[in-house]
Amino acid sequence: MIEVRGLTKRYGDKIAVDNLSFGIEPGNVTGFLGPNGAGKTTTMRCILGLDYPDAGTVAVAGQEYRGLAYPMREVGALLEAKALHGGRSAYSHLLCLAQTNGLPRRRVGEVLELVGLADVARKRSKGFSLGMSQRLGIAGTLLGDPRVLMFDEPVNGLDPEGILWIRNLMKTLASEGRTVFVSSHLMSEMENTADHLIVIGRGKLIADCTMEEFVARASGAAVRVRTPTPGPLIQALAARGMTTRVADDGSIEVRGVTIEQIGDLAYSEGIRLHELTMLRASLEEAFMELTAGSVEYHADVPGQRPGAAIGSGA
Amino acid sequence: MATTITDVRLSALPPVTGRAGLRGVIASEFTKLRSVRSTYAAIAAAVVVSVGIAAIVGAASAAQIHHDVTNKVDFDATQASLVGFYELGQLIIAVLGALTITSEYSTGMIRTSLTAMPRRGVVYAGKLIVFTAVTLVVSLATSFISFFVCQALLSGTGVSASLSRATTVPAAQITTSGGKTALSGTLVISSGTVLTAVIGTALFVTVVALIAFGLGAIIRHTAGSITSVVGLMFVVPIIVQILPSTWRWDIMRFFPDAAGRVVSVTVGQTTAHLWSAWPQFCVTAAYAAVLLIIGACLFRKRDA
């Protein structure tokens, strides 16, 4: 439904999106992940024709967004919830959007009902909370009953109730066969919603895979072993070319092995084990590892290794 | 508010053919204009200021004429009624012109608007058509109301202007041998001349508003656009006034404010240094056209 080919966008000297290519299939929730400043919003702006790419092409439903006969019937996009005139009522705001695409007036009342804003339809949106503005923005995306929905960081700044509401909405929309393309800088938001992931960093594609592939890539990374005699075990592992790391609590972490291999090795070496655990790196850690090299602004804590626990006891 | 998506069933959309275009955008832009308070505030302010000044000028002129009949000589009752509109009312309408486009940028609405309708030329054209139509109606109304209010206050003077019949004013004053002042000669002002001035002033203000619209599209910031239009219509003429008189008269006619003074005239000629009404009006219109075209190009070309 959305095809991005060789997309490049510069702002002055700074490259925001660098030769980015990906495609989005219909009927899925596709998560668009990357650290802040990775180029997610820029990519979405280029898809919608708000920004002009310096190179590359973007097609929605087979053509340029600008060329769509009735854009709101094809794509419902919400980039910024507060991108509206605060002096206008929720109803008037949606009405002026609906009119551009010749959508019937009754849809306005219906989508307001759907997002739970019917009671404040005649109120000026200036007084709306961020959550209410998000709902109003989402109501706007649904006006044209579009097959594709795009949301940029839709849960940013929302309370848990609002987050839950948006997650459910996205799942519902995808279950109706629509394409949902949603960006976030937090993996945790995608964990239970996205079927497919596109990960970018510094404007470049890092991963384009299904959620299952991402989980597979993320897990099986390390095994934790606890033994009263760590020395012999480390030696035995080292002899087989395996790297180990002694964690702060005295346990040993081994990368690139299965628990079966370690169990068998310990048995044959006569080493007692008190714990043998497969470390399933959380998706958040996997995501951070994946994008570590591409984070725009690091907050370096002096004397602190990235990823090390803060204030952990011996 | 519902935590989960409610069971509201959205009604099916009617099938469509063709593509979304100017008609929808015009409806949308009209909704935008009439759904914010600033539109009403600007229109009300323009009407109140223009008609208020027309009333003050009318009452003051009537008092002067009662005091000294020689004030009737060359008295232009039509221009007197319109001066408030084309000098001050125009600025308020111009602010509305700038706001129509800059408020989209200051609020971020432009990105929502252009997502709904990505064909930018159509959006710009629709905005322009709606704004021009509304401004023209408001300007015509303001012009006529100002005219009638002022003429009503001048009715006892014998030199008030009329849209239904020709009127006259004395052409000169003479001093008789006895040392007395008397009026002589007669200038006839046809109702057509008056009507042209009243409508012409409304057209002038509309064109000034379009200058503001164009500047708004180019500058995209409310304060900057308003400052620019005030500078062009108010400050530049003052600067021209202080230029050497050897050549300042030759350039005055090339500025957009000049038309206001000649379009509204029905008696004599204010200055020989300006062209007559319509050529002078075309100067203002040329400014508007150039700024609107530059604005349109930038509106289409720049990232939103």
XYZ file of C-alpha atoms in Angstrom:
618
model
C 0.000 0.000 0.000
C 2.891 2.314 0.724
C 6.113 2.060 -1.273
C 9.134 4.108 -0.285
C 12.054 3.901 -2.727
C 15.438 5.524 -2.166
C 13.896 8.323 -0.120
C 16.394 11.029 0.789
C 15.606 14.267 2.561
C 18.026 16.936 3.750
C 17.367 19.941 5.941
C 20.294 22.198 5.208
C 23.441 20.165 5.770
C 21.705 17.579 7.864
C 20.481 14.377 6.272
C 17.178 13.446 7.898
C 16.390 10.459 5.699
C 19.129 8.700 3.795
C 18.252 6.492 0.815
C 15.443 4.748 2.667
C 13.421 1.995 0.996
C 10.626 -0.143 2.358
C 7.139 -1.325 1.533
C 4.079 -1.659 3.715
C 1.624 -4.463 3.143
C -2.104 -4.099 3.703
C -3.980 -5.693 6.585
C -1.212 -5.326 9.151
C -0.141 -3.067 11.919
C 3.336 -2.008 10.862
C 5.445 -0.444 13.565
C 7.838 2.278 12.461
C 10.557 2.334 15.070
C 13.615 4.412 15.657
C 15.186 6.623 18.267
C 14.201 10.278 18.430
C 15.590 12.084 15.412
C 15.851 8.920 13.332
C 13.745 10.388 10.533
C 10.363 8.786 11.208
C 8.347 11.970 11.062
C 10.252 13.208 8.016
C 9.516 9.944 6.223
C 5.827 10.253 7.025
C 5.791 13.890 5.916
C 7.352 12.858 2.607
C 4.769 10.093 2.161
C 1.998 12.667 2.601
C 3.627 15.224 0.323
C 4.081 17.759 3.116
C 7.825 17.706 2.502
C 9.420 17.285 -0.873
C 12.083 14.546 -1.019
C 15.517 15.468 -2.350
C 15.661 12.068 -4.004
C 13.589 8.938 -4.273
C 9.913 8.275 -4.678
C 6.959 7.535 -2.468
C 3.779 5.886 -3.676
C 0.522 5.321 -1.846
C -1.920 2.852 -3.398
C 0.237 2.843 -6.496
C 0.563 6.571 -7.014
C 1.865 9.779 -5.568
C -0.194 10.916 -2.573
C -0.895 14.192 -4.348
C -2.480 12.295 -7.220
C -5.055 10.387 -5.159
C -8.577 11.237 -6.313
C -9.988 11.454 -2.789
C -6.985 11.381 -0.438
C -9.035 11.048 2.755
C -10.793 7.968 1.383
C -7.417 6.288 0.851
C -5.297 7.508 3.740
C -6.095 8.841 7.193
C -3.001 10.392 8.698
C -2.360 12.007 12.043
C 1.091 13.509 12.470
C 0.465 16.091 15.184
C -2.613 16.149 17.384
C -2.227 19.865 18.012
C -1.964 20.827 14.342
C -5.321 22.570 14.298
C -6.799 26.001 14.899
C -7.616 26.089 18.604
C -10.334 28.656 18.089
C -12.383 26.283 15.976
C -14.826 23.819 17.503
C -14.182 20.101 17.148
C -17.197 19.855 14.861
C -16.159 22.719 12.585
C -12.602 21.410 12.425
C -13.768 18.024 11.187
C -16.373 19.578 8.914
C -13.816 21.674 7.055
C -11.678 18.561 6.541
C -14.640 16.480 5.360
C -15.700 19.136 2.880
C -12.354 19.104 1.062
C -13.006 15.513 0.071
C -16.722 15.847 -0.469
C -17.493 13.598 2.514
C -21.029 13.753 3.889
C -21.609 15.961 6.913
C -23.148 13.124 8.951
C -19.736 11.414 9.097
C -18.503 14.242 11.305
C -21.019 13.474 14.031
C -20.371 9.759 13.699
C -16.603 9.899 14.080
C -16.953 12.281 17.033
C -19.251 9.721 18.632
C -16.781 6.968 17.830
C -13.858 8.655 19.602
C -16.039 9.756 22.509
C -15.981 13.497 21.842
C -19.660 13.955 20.944
C -20.297 15.876 24.174
C -17.651 18.486 23.419
C -18.252 18.703 19.667
C -19.214 22.383 19.860
C -16.382 23.314 22.216
C -13.315 25.070 20.899
C -10.405 22.672 20.714
C -8.122 25.164 22.457
C -9.342 23.830 25.797
C -8.792 20.178 24.921
C -6.282 18.034 26.784
C -3.623 16.274 24.726
C -5.631 13.072 24.989
C -8.761 14.765 23.675
C -6.756 16.378 20.857
C -5.415 12.935 19.920
C -8.959 11.612 19.784
C -10.019 14.548 17.645
C -7.082 13.950 15.313
C -7.966 10.262 15.090
C -11.597 11.156 14.389
C -10.286 13.167 11.439
C -8.375 10.191 10.074
C -11.516 8.052 10.121
C -13.743 10.541 8.280
C -13.039 9.083 4.859
C -13.149 5.410 5.927
C -9.593 5.017 4.590
C -7.817 1.773 3.855
C -4.521 3.108 5.179
C -3.996 4.802 8.524
C -0.817 6.548 9.570
C -0.112 7.713 13.111
C 3.050 9.472 14.252
C 3.839 8.737 17.895
C 0.147 8.528 18.752
C 0.596 7.673 22.427
C 3.171 10.334 23.230
C 2.121 12.180 26.319
C -0.999 10.130 26.885
C -2.130 8.660 30.169
C -2.381 4.854 30.466
C -6.093 4.917 29.679
C -5.472 6.857 26.475
C -2.640 4.525 25.486
C -4.861 1.499 25.952
C -7.610 3.144 23.928
C -5.296 3.868 21.008
C -3.815 0.371 21.078
C -7.242 -1.186 20.950
C -8.250 1.142 18.176
C -5.221 0.234 16.064
C -5.871 -3.470 16.529
C -9.517 -3.023 15.656
C -8.631 -1.090 12.515
C -6.139 -3.728 11.408
C -8.632 -6.508 12.126
C -10.992 -4.760 9.711
C -8.358 -5.333 7.052
C -6.904 -1.855 7.059
C -3.232 -1.007 6.842
C -1.987 0.666 9.991
C 1.401 2.374 9.927
C 2.372 3.694 13.321
C 5.618 5.208 14.493
C 7.136 5.115 17.932
C 10.475 5.493 19.634
C 9.521 2.895 22.217
C 9.592 -0.802 21.426
C 7.252 -1.521 24.323
C 4.445 0.242 22.511
C 4.815 -2.053 19.536
C 5.290 -5.274 21.460
C 1.644 -6.213 21.550
C 0.291 -4.327 18.568
C 2.621 -4.552 15.587
C 2.767 -7.483 13.187
C 5.577 -6.041 11.157
C 8.444 -3.752 12.054
C 10.443 -1.190 10.168
C 13.342 0.067 12.226
C 15.381 3.071 11.192
C 18.251 4.973 12.704
C 19.857 8.154 11.446
C 17.613 8.062 8.437
C 18.788 4.603 7.343
C 16.946 1.323 7.363
C 18.107 -0.981 10.170
C 15.506 -3.714 10.024
C 12.437 -4.580 7.997
C 11.006 -7.800 9.368
C 8.024 -9.428 10.980
C 7.594 -9.233 14.717
C 8.401 -12.969 14.979
C 11.698 -12.491 13.188
C 12.554 -9.632 15.457
C 11.739 -11.691 18.537
C 13.829 -14.567 17.213
C 16.731 -12.257 16.553
C 16.418 -10.742 19.983
C 16.132 -13.906 22.044
C 18.672 -16.695 22.458
C 21.297 -14.101 22.877
C 22.720 -15.251 26.177
C 22.591 -17.962 28.842
C 23.013 -17.262 32.532
C 24.831 -19.837 34.641
C 25.255 -19.861 38.380
C 27.737 -22.226 39.984
C 29.594 -22.428 43.294
C 32.810 -22.975 41.320
C 32.917 -20.406 38.538
C 36.635 -20.729 37.822
C 36.668 -24.220 36.261
C 33.551 -23.482 34.242
C 34.985 -20.280 32.770
C 38.153 -22.165 31.890
C 36.218 -24.970 30.249
C 34.128 -22.504 28.258
C 37.178 -20.502 27.245
C 38.850 -23.704 26.036
C 35.937 -24.122 23.632
C 36.287 -20.562 22.382
C 33.256 -19.184 24.198
C 33.318 -15.737 25.735
C 31.982 -15.264 29.201
C 31.133 -12.326 31.327
C 30.822 -12.376 35.081
C 27.850 -10.344 36.136
C 27.777 -8.170 39.237
C 25.928 -10.802 41.245
C 28.535 -13.449 40.447
C 26.583 -15.280 37.781
C 28.178 -15.997 34.408
C 26.708 -14.924 31.117
C 27.633 -16.867 27.993
C 26.756 -15.701 24.500
C 26.011 -17.795 21.475
C 25.252 -21.091 23.160
C 22.212 -23.112 24.102
C 21.413 -24.226 27.631
C 21.793 -27.851 26.479
C 25.424 -27.273 25.431
C 26.304 -25.743 28.798
C 24.463 -28.395 30.787
C 26.276 -31.166 28.930
C 29.624 -29.433 29.341
C 29.110 -28.961 33.084
C 28.131 -32.598 33.430
C 31.180 -33.853 31.599
C 33.461 -31.528 33.602
C 31.780 -32.470 36.875
C 30.764 -28.934 37.714
C 27.703 -28.358 39.857
C 25.202 -25.837 38.518
C 22.730 -23.855 40.638
C 21.074 -22.036 37.792
C 20.934 -22.366 34.037
C 18.681 -19.823 32.339
C 18.042 -18.765 28.769
C 18.138 -14.988 28.783
C 15.367 -13.728 26.593
C 16.504 -10.212 26.018
C 13.468 -8.006 26.251
C 12.393 -6.494 22.966
C 13.275 -3.092 24.316
C 16.885 -4.202 24.916
C 17.098 -5.804 21.508
C 15.783 -2.632 19.943
C 18.256 -0.494 21.859
C 21.099 -2.785 20.913
C 20.050 -2.627 17.293
C 19.888 1.131 17.215
C 22.695 1.851 19.665
C 25.001 3.104 16.961
C 22.442 5.406 15.522
C 21.136 7.317 18.475
C 21.350 10.970 17.724
C 21.922 12.372 21.201
C 23.345 10.190 23.966
C 22.951 11.099 27.589
C 26.327 9.874 28.813
C 26.503 9.123 32.492
C 30.119 9.405 33.677
C 31.674 6.052 34.628
C 28.614 4.190 33.490
C 28.642 1.609 30.777
C 25.611 1.681 28.556
C 23.252 -1.011 29.673
C 24.817 -1.537 33.080
C 22.391 -1.561 35.948
C 22.320 1.536 38.074
C 22.972 1.063 41.762
C 22.972 -2.708 41.733
C 24.394 -4.349 44.817
C 27.201 -6.892 44.896
C -14.928 8.748 27.704
C -14.881 5.211 26.459
C -11.780 3.195 27.152
C -12.334 0.880 24.269
C -13.505 1.689 20.838
C -17.262 1.902 20.947
C -19.707 -0.003 18.836
C -20.643 3.058 16.836
C -21.282 1.994 13.295
C -20.056 4.458 10.764
C -22.452 4.949 7.911
C -21.237 3.854 4.520
C -19.797 6.488 2.254
C -21.506 7.150 -1.048
C -19.519 5.986 -4.067
C -17.618 8.711 -5.879
C -16.324 9.438 -9.306
C -13.856 12.054 -10.502
C -11.642 13.647 -7.919
C -11.794 16.063 -5.030
C -11.220 19.584 -6.292
C -11.971 23.255 -6.009
C -15.631 22.928 -5.023
C -14.887 21.020 -1.857
C -12.023 23.316 -0.968
C -14.223 26.391 -1.374
C -16.837 24.890 0.967
C -14.059 23.969 3.402
C -12.420 27.383 3.336
C -15.741 29.076 3.924
C -16.301 26.830 6.943
C -12.823 27.722 8.200
C -13.405 31.446 7.843
C -16.778 31.496 9.558
C -15.865 29.134 12.386
C -13.266 31.303 14.120
C -13.934 34.415 16.145
C -11.079 36.432 14.677
C -12.991 36.702 11.392
C -15.982 38.310 13.068
C -13.770 40.470 15.252
C -11.834 41.806 12.255
C -14.955 42.461 10.182
C -16.749 44.147 13.081
C -13.699 46.287 13.828
C -13.345 47.321 10.185
C -17.001 48.294 9.928
C -17.083 50.120 13.265
C -13.879 52.050 12.582
C -14.825 52.983 9.012
C -18.421 53.964 9.738
C -17.390 55.674 12.971
C -14.881 57.871 11.172
C -17.435 58.565 8.429
C -19.841 59.777 11.137
C -17.220 61.945 12.825
C -16.087 63.469 9.534
C -19.704 64.064 8.487
C -20.642 65.770 11.762
C -17.459 67.818 11.868
C -17.791 68.943 8.246
C -21.405 69.932 8.791
C -20.364 72.034 11.795
C -17.592 73.702 9.794
C -19.950 74.538 6.961
C -22.481 76.038 9.338
C -19.703 78.100 10.833
C -18.317 79.289 7.504
C -20.063 78.677 4.212
C -16.831 78.997 2.241
C -16.048 75.504 3.445
C -18.551 74.385 0.868
C -16.139 75.237 -1.930
C -14.916 72.087 -3.609
C -16.299 70.057 -0.708
C -16.174 66.367 -1.564
C -18.868 64.762 0.548
C -18.237 61.352 -0.981
C -14.547 61.257 -0.194
C -15.253 62.594 3.284
C -17.480 59.582 3.917
C -14.895 57.080 2.661
C -11.644 58.408 4.109
C -11.967 56.374 7.305
C -12.496 53.208 5.310
C -9.680 53.557 2.828
C -7.191 54.918 5.356
C -7.879 52.845 8.489
C -10.584 50.284 7.753
C -8.391 48.873 4.998
C -5.707 47.997 7.542
C -8.079 45.919 9.630
C -9.322 44.085 6.545
C -5.661 43.625 5.577
C -4.975 42.006 8.950
C -7.777 39.564 8.174
C -6.158 38.886 4.797
C -2.835 38.082 6.382
C -4.437 35.999 9.150
C -6.413 33.893 6.683
C -3.180 32.312 5.572
C -0.730 32.868 8.455
C -3.058 31.423 11.090
C -2.775 28.122 9.236
C 0.949 28.201 9.849
C 0.919 29.574 13.399
C -1.499 26.860 14.520
C -0.019 24.039 12.431
C -3.407 23.610 10.742
C -1.707 23.897 7.348
C -0.276 20.395 7.737
C -3.720 18.993 8.498
C -5.239 20.977 5.628
C -2.637 19.814 3.123
C -2.929 16.222 4.281
C -6.671 16.340 3.638
C -6.133 18.029 0.270
C -2.564 17.635 -0.986
C -3.129 19.487 -4.272
C -1.772 22.761 -3.048
C -2.688 24.900 -6.023
C -6.327 23.988 -5.432
C -6.070 24.798 -1.725
C -4.487 28.176 -2.458
C -7.042 29.009 -5.138
C -9.964 27.999 -2.924
C -8.666 30.043 -0.027
C -8.144 33.024 -2.302
C -11.590 32.798 -3.897
C -13.408 32.535 -0.567
C -11.408 35.305 1.037
C -11.850 37.615 -1.954
C -15.594 37.025 -2.077
C -16.077 37.609 1.649
C -13.849 40.679 1.640
C -15.599 42.158 -1.367
C -19.020 41.775 0.236
C -17.809 43.226 3.534
C -16.018 46.083 1.761
C -19.020 46.998 -0.357
C -21.256 46.964 2.712
C -18.787 49.076 4.708
C -18.367 51.515 1.846
C -22.096 52.037 1.372
C -22.891 52.238 5.090
C -20.094 54.776 5.579
C -21.432 56.786 2.659
C -25.035 56.870 3.858
C -24.163 57.628 7.484
C -21.928 60.516 6.478
C -24.440 61.938 3.979
C -27.205 61.784 6.570
C -25.109 63.955 8.883
C -24.365 66.366 6.022
C -27.977 66.575 4.865
C -28.553 70.094 6.191
C -25.541 71.570 4.421
C -26.754 71.429 0.847
C -23.518 69.817 -0.302
C -24.181 66.214 0.647
C -23.680 63.647 -2.106
C -26.354 61.394 -3.489
C -26.551 58.127 -5.361
C -29.879 58.971 -6.937
C -29.441 62.472 -8.324
C -26.754 64.924 -9.375
C -25.603 67.352 -6.700
C -23.693 70.601 -6.845
C -21.056 72.372 -4.826
C -19.740 75.930 -5.238
C -16.658 76.071 -7.402
C -14.997 79.110 -5.864
C -15.303 81.903 -3.370
C -15.051 85.541 -4.359
C -14.646 88.655 -2.353
C -17.176 91.301 -3.338
C -16.321 94.987 -3.565
C -17.919 95.493 -0.193
C -15.336 93.168 1.344
C -17.865 90.352 1.768
C -17.219 86.751 0.793
C -19.569 85.108 -1.636
C -19.692 81.777 -3.411
C -19.606 81.527 -7.143
C -19.740 78.929 -9.852
C -21.178 75.434 -9.640
C -19.607 72.019 -9.900
C -22.028 69.281 -10.820
C -21.381 65.821 -9.379
C -23.323 63.111 -11.131
C -24.704 60.191 -9.161
C -22.662 57.893 -11.390
C -19.451 59.545 -10.252
C -20.477 59.044 -6.647
C -21.417 55.421 -7.178
C -18.090 54.770 -8.890
C -16.214 56.274 -5.958
C -18.148 54.253 -3.367
C -17.701 50.980 -5.240
C -14.138 51.844 -6.282
C -13.146 52.361 -2.666
C -14.538 48.951 -1.769
C -12.554 47.437 -4.631
C -9.439 49.258 -3.498
C -9.734 47.901 0.043
C -10.344 44.401 -1.321
C -7.194 44.624 -3.406
C -5.219 45.853 -0.394
C -6.503 42.814 1.506
C -5.204 40.631 -1.317
C -1.792 42.298 -0.975
C -1.899 41.230 2.680
C -2.965 37.713 1.672
C -0.041 37.460 -0.748
C 2.413 38.752 1.838
C 0.981 36.241 4.310
C 1.602 33.394 1.878
C 5.164 34.568 1.320
C 6.116 35.389 4.915
C 3.970 32.779 6.719
C 4.205 34.612 10.058
C 1.328 36.707 11.323
C 3.338 39.504 12.899
C 5.770 39.732 10.002
C 3.002 39.811 7.417
C 0.989 42.479 9.226
C 4.109 44.571 9.738
C 4.907 44.280 6.033
C 1.487 45.331 4.839
C 1.379 48.251 7.282
C 4.846 49.198 6.112
C 3.847 49.074 2.476
C 0.559 50.965 2.878
C 1.504 53.406 5.654
C 5.211 53.744 6.278
C 6.455 53.795 2.695
C 4.127 56.719 1.803
C 5.488 58.673 4.780
C 9.052 57.989 3.709
C 8.149 59.128 0.207
C 6.782 62.365 1.691
C 10.156 63.285 3.136
C 12.077 62.605 -0.056
C 13.337 65.619 -2.042
C 10.370 67.320 -3.683
C 12.224 67.456 -6.975
C 11.441 63.854 -7.633
C 9.190 62.463 -4.936
C 6.119 63.504 -6.943
C 7.279 61.402 -9.822
C 7.400 58.173 -7.827
C 4.306 58.546 -5.644
C 2.062 57.129 -8.310
C 3.972 53.861 -8.279
C 2.958 52.987 -4.720
C -0.106 50.918 -3.875
C -1.627 53.370 -1.395
C -2.064 56.168 -3.958
C -5.181 54.691 -5.528
C -7.224 55.103 -2.343
C -6.952 58.869 -2.578
C -7.955 59.167 -6.226
C -10.559 56.425 -6.439
C -12.653 58.065 -3.736
C -12.515 61.543 -5.273
C -15.647 63.030 -6.873
C -14.758 66.724 -6.891
C -11.737 68.002 -8.796
C -8.386 66.269 -8.653
C -6.430 65.821 -5.433
C -3.056 66.012 -7.026
C -1.835 66.355 -10.548
C 0.977 63.979 -9.720
C -1.189 60.909 -9.597
C -2.903 59.194 -12.465
C -6.669 59.164 -12.666
C -8.683 56.648 -10.674
C -8.546 53.493 -12.745
C -4.913 53.595 -13.923
C -3.957 54.321 -10.324
C -6.143 51.441 -9.180
C -4.295 49.179 -11.606
C -1.014 50.011 -9.844
C -2.429 48.657 -6.580
C -3.883 45.656 -8.387
C -0.483 44.966 -9.980
C 1.121 44.826 -6.531
C -1.561 42.390 -5.414
C -1.163 40.237 -8.534
C 2.613 39.986 -8.227
C 2.491 39.176 -4.508
C -0.288 36.613 -4.992
C 1.649 34.886 -7.758
C 4.865 34.768 -5.730
C 2.823 33.538 -2.768
C 1.241 30.804 -4.895
C 4.614 29.599 -6.188
C 6.095 29.459 -2.695
C 2.961 27.829 -1.279
C 3.345 25.033 -3.798
C 7.095 24.692 -3.648
C 8.017 24.912 0.012
C 7.814 22.163 2.597
C 4.708 22.734 4.652
